[in-house]
Short mmCIF file of C-alpha atoms and ligand atoms in Angstrom, two decimals:
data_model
loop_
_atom_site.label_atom_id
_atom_site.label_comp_id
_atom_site.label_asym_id
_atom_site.label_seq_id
_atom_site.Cartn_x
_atom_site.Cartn_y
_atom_site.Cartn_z
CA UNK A 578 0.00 0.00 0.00
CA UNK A 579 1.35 3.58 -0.63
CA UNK A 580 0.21 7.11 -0.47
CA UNK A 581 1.02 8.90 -3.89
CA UNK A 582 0.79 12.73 -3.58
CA UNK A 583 0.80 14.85 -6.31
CA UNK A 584 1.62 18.51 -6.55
CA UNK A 585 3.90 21.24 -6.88
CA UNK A 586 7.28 21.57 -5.52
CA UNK A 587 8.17 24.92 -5.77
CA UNK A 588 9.82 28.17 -4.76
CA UNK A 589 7.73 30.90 -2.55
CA UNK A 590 8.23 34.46 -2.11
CA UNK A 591 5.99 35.30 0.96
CA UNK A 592 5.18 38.76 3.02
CA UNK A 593 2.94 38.46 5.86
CA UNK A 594 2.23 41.72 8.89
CA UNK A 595 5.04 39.70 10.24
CA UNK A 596 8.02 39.81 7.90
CA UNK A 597 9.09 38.89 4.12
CA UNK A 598 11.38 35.89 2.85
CA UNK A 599 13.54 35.92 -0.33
CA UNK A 600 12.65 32.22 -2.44
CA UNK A 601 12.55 29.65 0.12
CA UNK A 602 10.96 25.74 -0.42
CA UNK A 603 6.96 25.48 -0.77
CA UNK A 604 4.68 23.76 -2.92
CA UNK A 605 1.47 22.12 -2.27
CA UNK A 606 3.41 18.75 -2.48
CA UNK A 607 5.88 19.86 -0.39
CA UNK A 608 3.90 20.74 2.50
CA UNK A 609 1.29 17.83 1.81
CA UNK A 610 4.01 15.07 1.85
CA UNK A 611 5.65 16.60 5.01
CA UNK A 612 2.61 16.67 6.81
CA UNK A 613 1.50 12.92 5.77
CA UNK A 614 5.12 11.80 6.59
CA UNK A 615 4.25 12.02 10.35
CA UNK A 616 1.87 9.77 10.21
CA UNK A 617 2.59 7.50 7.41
CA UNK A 618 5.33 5.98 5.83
CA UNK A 619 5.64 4.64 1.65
CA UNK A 620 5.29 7.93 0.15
CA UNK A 621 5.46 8.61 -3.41
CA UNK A 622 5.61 11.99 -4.84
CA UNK A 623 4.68 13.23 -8.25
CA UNK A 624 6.03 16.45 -9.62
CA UNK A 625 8.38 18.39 -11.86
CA UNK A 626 10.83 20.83 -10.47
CA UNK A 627 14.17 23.17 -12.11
CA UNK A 628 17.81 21.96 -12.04
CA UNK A 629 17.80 25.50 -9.84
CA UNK A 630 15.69 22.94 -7.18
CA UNK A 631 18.21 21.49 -4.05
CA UNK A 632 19.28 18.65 -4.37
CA UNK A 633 19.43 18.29 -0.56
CA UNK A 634 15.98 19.20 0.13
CA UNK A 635 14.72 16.31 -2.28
CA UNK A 636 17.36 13.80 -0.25
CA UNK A 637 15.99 15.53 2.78
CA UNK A 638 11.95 14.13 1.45
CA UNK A 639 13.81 10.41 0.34
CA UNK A 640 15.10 10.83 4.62
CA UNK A 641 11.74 11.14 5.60
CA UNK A 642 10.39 8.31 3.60
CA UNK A 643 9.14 10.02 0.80
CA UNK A 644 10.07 8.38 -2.58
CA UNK A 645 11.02 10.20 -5.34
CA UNK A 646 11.11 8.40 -8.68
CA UNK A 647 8.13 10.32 -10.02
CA UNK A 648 9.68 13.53 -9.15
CA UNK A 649 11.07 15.10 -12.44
CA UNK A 650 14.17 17.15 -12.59
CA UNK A 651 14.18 19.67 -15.75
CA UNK A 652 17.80 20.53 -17.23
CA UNK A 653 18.09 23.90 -17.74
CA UNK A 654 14.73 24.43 -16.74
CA UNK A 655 13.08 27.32 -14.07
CA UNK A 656 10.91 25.38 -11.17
CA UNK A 657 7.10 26.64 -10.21
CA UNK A 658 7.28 30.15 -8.51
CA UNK A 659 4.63 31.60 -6.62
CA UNK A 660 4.76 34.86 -4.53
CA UNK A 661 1.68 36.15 -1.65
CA UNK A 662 0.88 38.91 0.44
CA UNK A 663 -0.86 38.39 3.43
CA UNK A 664 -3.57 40.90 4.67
CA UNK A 665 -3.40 42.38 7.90
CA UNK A 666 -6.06 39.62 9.19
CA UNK A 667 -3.80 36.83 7.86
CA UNK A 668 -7.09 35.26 6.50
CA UNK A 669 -7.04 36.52 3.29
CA UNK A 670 -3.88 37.19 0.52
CA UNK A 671 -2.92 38.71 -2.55
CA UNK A 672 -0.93 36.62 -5.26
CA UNK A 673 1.85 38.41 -6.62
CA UNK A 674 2.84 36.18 -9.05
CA UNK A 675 2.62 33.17 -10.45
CA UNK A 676 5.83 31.94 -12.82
CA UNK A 677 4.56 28.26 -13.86
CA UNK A 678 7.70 27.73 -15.75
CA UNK A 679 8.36 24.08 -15.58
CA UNK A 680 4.27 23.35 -14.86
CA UNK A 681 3.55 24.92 -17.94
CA UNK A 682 4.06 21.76 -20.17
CA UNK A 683 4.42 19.46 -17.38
CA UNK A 684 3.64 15.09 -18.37
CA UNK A 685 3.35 13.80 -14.97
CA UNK A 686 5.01 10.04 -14.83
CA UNK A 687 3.90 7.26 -12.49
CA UNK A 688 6.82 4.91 -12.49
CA UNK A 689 5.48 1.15 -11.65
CA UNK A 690 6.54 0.90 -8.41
CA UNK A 691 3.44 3.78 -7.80
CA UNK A 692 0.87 1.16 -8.92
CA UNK A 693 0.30 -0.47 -5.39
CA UNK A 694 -1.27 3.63 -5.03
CA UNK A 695 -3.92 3.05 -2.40
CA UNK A 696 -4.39 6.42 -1.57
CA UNK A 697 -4.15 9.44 -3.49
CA UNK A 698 -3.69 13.13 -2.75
CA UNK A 699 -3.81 15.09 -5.69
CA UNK A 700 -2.37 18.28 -3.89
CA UNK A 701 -2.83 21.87 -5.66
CA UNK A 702 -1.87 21.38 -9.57
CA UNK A 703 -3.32 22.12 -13.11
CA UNK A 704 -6.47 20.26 -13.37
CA UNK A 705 -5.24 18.69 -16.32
CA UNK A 706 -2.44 16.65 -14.26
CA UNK A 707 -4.32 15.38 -11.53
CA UNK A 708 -6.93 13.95 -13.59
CA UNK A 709 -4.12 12.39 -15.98
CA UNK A 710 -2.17 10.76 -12.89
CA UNK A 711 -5.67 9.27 -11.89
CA UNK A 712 -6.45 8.14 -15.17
CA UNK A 713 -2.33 6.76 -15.55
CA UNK A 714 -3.31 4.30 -12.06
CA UNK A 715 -4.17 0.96 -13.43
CA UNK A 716 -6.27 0.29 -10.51
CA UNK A 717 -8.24 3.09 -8.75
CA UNK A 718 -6.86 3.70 -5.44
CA UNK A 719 -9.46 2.93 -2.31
CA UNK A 720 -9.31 6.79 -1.68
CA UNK A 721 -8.66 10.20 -3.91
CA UNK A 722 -8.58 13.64 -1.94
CA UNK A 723 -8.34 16.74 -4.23
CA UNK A 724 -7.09 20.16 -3.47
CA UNK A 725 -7.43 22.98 -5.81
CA UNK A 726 -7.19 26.68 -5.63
CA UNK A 727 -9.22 29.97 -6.96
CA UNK A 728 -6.30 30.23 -9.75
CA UNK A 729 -7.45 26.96 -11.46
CA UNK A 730 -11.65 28.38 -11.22
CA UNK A 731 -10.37 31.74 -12.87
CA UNK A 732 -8.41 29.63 -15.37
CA UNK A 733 -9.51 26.26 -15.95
CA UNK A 734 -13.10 26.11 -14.79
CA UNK A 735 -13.95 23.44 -17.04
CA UNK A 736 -11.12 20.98 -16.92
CA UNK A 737 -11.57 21.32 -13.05
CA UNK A 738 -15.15 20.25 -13.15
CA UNK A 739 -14.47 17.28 -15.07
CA UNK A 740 -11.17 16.43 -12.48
CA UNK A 741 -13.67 17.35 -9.39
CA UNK A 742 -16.20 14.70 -10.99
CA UNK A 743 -13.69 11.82 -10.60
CA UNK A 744 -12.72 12.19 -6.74
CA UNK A 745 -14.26 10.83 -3.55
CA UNK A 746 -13.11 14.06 -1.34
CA UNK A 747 -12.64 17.61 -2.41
CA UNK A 748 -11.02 20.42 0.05
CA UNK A 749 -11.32 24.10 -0.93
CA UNK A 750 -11.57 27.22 1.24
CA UNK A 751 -14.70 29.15 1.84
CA UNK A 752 -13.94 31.28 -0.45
CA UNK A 753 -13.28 29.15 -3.16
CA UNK A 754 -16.56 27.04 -2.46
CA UNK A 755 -18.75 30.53 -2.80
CA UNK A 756 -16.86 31.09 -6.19
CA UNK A 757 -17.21 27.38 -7.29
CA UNK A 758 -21.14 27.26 -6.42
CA UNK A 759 -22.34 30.60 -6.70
CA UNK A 760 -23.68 30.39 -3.36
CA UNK A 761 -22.94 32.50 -0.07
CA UNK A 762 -24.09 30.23 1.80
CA UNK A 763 -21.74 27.58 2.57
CA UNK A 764 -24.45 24.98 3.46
CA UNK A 765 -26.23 25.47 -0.06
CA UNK A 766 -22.72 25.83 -1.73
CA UNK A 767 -21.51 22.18 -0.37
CA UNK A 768 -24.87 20.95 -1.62
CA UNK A 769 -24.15 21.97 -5.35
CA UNK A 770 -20.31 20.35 -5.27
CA UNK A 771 -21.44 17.33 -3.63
CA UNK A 772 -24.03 16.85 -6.76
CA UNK A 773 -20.74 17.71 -9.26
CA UNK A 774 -19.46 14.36 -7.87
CA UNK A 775 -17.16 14.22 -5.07
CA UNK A 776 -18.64 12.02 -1.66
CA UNK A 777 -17.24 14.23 1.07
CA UNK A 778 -16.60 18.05 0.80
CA UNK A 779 -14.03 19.57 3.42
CA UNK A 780 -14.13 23.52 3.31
CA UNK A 781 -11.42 24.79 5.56
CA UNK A 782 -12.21 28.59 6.82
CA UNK A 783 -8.62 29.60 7.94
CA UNK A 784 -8.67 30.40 11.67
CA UNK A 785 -12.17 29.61 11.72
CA UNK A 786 -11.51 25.69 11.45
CA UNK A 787 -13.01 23.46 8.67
CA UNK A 788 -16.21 22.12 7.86
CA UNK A 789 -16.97 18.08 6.47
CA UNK A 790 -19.94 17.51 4.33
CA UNK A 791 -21.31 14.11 3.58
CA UNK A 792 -24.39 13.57 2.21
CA UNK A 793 -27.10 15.51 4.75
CA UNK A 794 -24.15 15.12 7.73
CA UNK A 795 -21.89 18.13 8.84
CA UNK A 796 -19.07 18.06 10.93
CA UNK A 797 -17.34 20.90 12.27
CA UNK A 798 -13.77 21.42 13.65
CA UNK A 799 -12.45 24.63 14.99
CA UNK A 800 -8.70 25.74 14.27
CA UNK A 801 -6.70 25.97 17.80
CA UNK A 802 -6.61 29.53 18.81
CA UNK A 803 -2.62 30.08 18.61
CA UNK A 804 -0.81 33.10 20.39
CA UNK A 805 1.47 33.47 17.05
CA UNK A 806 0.68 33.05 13.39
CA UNK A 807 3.53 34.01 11.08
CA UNK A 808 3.05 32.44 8.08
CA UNK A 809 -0.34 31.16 6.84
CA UNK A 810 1.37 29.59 3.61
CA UNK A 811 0.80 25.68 2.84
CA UNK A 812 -1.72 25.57 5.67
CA UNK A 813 -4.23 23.74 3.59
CA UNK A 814 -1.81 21.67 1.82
CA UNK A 815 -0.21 20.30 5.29
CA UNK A 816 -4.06 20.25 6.47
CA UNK A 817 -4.58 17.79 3.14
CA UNK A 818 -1.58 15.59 3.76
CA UNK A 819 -2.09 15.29 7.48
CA UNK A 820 -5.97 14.41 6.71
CA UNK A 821 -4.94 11.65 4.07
CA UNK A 822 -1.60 10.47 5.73
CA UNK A 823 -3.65 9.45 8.93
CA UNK A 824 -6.80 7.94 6.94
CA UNK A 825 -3.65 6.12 5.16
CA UNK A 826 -2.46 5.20 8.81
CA UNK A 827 -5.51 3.59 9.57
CA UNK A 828 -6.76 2.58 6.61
CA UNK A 829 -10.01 3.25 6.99
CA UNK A 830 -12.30 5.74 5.18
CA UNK A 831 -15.70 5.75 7.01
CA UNK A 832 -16.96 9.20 7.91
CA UNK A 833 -16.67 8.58 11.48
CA UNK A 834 -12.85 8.40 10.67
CA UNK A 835 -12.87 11.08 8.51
CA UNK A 836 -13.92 13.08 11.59
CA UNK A 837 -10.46 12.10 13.44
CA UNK A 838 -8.47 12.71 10.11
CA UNK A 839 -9.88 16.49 9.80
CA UNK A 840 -8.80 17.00 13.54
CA UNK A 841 -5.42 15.63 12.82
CA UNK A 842 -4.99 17.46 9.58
CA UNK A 843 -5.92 20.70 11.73
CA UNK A 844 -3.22 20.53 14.18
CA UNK A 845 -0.22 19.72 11.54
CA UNK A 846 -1.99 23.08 9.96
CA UNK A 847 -1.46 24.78 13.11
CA UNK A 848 2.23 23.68 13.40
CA UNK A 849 2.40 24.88 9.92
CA UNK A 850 1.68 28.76 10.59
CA UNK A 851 3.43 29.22 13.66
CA UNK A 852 7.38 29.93 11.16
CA UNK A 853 7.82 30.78 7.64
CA UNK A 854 7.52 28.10 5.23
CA UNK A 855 8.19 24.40 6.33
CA UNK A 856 10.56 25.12 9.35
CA UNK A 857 8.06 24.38 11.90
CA UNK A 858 7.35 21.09 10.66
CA UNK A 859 10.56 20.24 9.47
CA UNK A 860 11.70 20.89 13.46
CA UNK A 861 8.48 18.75 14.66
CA UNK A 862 8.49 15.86 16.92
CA UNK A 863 6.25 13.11 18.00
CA UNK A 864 5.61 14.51 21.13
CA UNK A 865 4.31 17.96 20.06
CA UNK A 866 1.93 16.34 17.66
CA UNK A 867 0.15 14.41 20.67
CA UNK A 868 0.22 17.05 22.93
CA UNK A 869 -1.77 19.42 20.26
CA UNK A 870 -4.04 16.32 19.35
CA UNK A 871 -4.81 16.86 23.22
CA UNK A 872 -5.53 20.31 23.12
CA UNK A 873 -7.97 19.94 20.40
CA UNK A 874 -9.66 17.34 22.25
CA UNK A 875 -9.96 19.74 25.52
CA UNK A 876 -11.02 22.77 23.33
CA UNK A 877 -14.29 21.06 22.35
CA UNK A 878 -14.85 19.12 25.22
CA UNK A 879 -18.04 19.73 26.82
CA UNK A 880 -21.00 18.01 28.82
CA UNK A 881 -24.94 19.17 28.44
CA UNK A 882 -27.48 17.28 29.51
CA UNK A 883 -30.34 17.02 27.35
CA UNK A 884 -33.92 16.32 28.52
P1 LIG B 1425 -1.84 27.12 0.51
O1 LIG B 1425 -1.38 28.22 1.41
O2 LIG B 1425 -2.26 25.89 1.23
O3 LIG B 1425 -2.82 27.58 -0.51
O4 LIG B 1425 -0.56 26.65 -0.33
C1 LIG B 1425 0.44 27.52 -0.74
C2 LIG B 1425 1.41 26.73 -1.61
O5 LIG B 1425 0.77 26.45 -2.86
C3 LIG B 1425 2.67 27.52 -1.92
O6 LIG B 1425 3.77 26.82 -1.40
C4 LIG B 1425 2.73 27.63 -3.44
O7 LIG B 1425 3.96 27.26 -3.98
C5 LIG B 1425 1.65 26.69 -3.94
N1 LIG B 1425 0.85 27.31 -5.00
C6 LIG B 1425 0.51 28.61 -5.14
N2 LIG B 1425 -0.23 28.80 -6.25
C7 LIG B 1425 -0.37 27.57 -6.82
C8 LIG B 1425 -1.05 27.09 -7.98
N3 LIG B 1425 -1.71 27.90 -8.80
N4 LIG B 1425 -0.99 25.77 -8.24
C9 LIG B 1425 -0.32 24.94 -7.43
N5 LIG B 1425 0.34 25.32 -6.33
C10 LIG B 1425 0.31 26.63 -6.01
#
């Protein structure tokens, strides 16, 4: 069994209330196969990066488990930039660009050894490629989870539809289901994507926690009120791998589970935006993961007594 995560691997340019980095590592892959790695081991990543791309930090993924073979390495060739602004409420950013460079023509490969795929992230990418590295898996994997971002709806509306109609989950933002649906409210909004095809909907809402659709069942999880947030980057992508790497874990995909996953997908999200880019989670331990698994648990905890 493996967990094959697709995505970009890129360079980010970020500015936040808090401070501004020159290129440093990010990519939805990145952060999704980082997160998943804590929970999860037999990782396969598929993506395309520059010859400008470290060598180290791809050894640094094969140290943590995550394989590599579908990982391509362009000669002479620029890797996926991306550079955001954060807003004074951290909630909400500007892109400042977007250089696809070696995404623009990218033919994603799935060497054999990703054929025993069992579960599949297909992290933040041109709709294009996640639907061909579905359609290049001989057998469908038990579970697909799909991330995708306002850039693809302004851009590819179409080819995202038809990518979104193939997967069991989809996770978007609130913002990105109101554009998707055409409908404020987010209750109405999850009923129209549910009907485009997907099973479950996740909407994550930022500091606000996320949301799990299923059929005429809701879930809510709140986000852990943190003292610092730095650097809101790859929140949702480390919320996506942290979701699929534990439903990997346990290998089970009921909703009940699901419920679990979101929580532990939320608190690798929370590690994610206390430093810039990966640091946090690159510096995590076992230890700080249970104790925040615990403070979720004691943040909703309640008794009523109903008559
Ligand atoms: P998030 O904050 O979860 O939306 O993820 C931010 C990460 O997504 C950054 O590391 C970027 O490199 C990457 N990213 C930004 N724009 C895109 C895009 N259009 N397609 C794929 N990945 C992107």
């Amino acid at each position: 069994m493996s967990l094959v995560v697709v995505g970009t691997v890129a360079f980010d340019a970020i500015e936040t209330p808090f401070g501004k980095t020159d290129k440093i590592i990010g990519g939805a892959a990145m952060y999704a196969g980082l997160s998943a790695s804590f929970y999860t081991q037999n990782i396969k990543l598929v993506s395309v990066v520059g010859d400008d791309f470290p060598a180290a930090k791809i050894a640094e993924f094969n140290s943590r488990g995550i394989k590599t073979e579908g990982l391509q390495v362009k000669k002479g060739e620029k890797s996926f930039f991306w550079a955001g602004k954060y807003h004074l409420d951290m909630n909400s950013r500007d892109t400042l660009a977007t250089e696809l460079n070696v995404l623009a023509d990218f033919d994603p490969i799935l060497p054999d050894s990703y054929q025993d795929c069992e579960f599949l992230l297909l992290g933040n990418l041109t709709p294009t490629v996640q639907r061909t590295v579905l359609e290049r898996l001989t057998n469908r994997p038990k579970l697909v989870v799909m991330d995708t971002m306002n850039f693809w709806m302004d851009i590819a509306l179409e080819e995202l539809k038809r990518t979104i109609a193939m997967v069991d989950v989809l996770t978007i933002n609130d913002e990105e289901a109101r554009q998707l649906s055409g409908e404020y409210s987010l209750v109405k909004a999850a009923r129209k994507i549910l009907a485009m095809g997907p099973k479950f909907l996740v909407i994550k809402k930022g500091e606000h926690g996320a949301l799990l659709f299923h059929g005429s069942d809701v879930f809510f999880a709140p986000a852990l009120p943190l003292e610092e947030v730095f650097d809101p980057t790859g929140a949702g992508d480390t919320f996506a791998g942290g979701f699929i790497g534990y439903l990997a874990q346990t290998r089970d995909i009921s909703f009940s589970n699901m419920k679990r996953a979101i929580i532990y997908g939320s608190a690798m999200a929370s590690f994610c935006v206390e430093k810039f880019g990966p640091e946090r989670l690159e510096q995590l331990a076992k230890s700080d993961i249970d104790n925040r698994l615990k403070q979720f648990v004691d943040l909703v905890q309640f008794d009523i007594e109903l008559n």
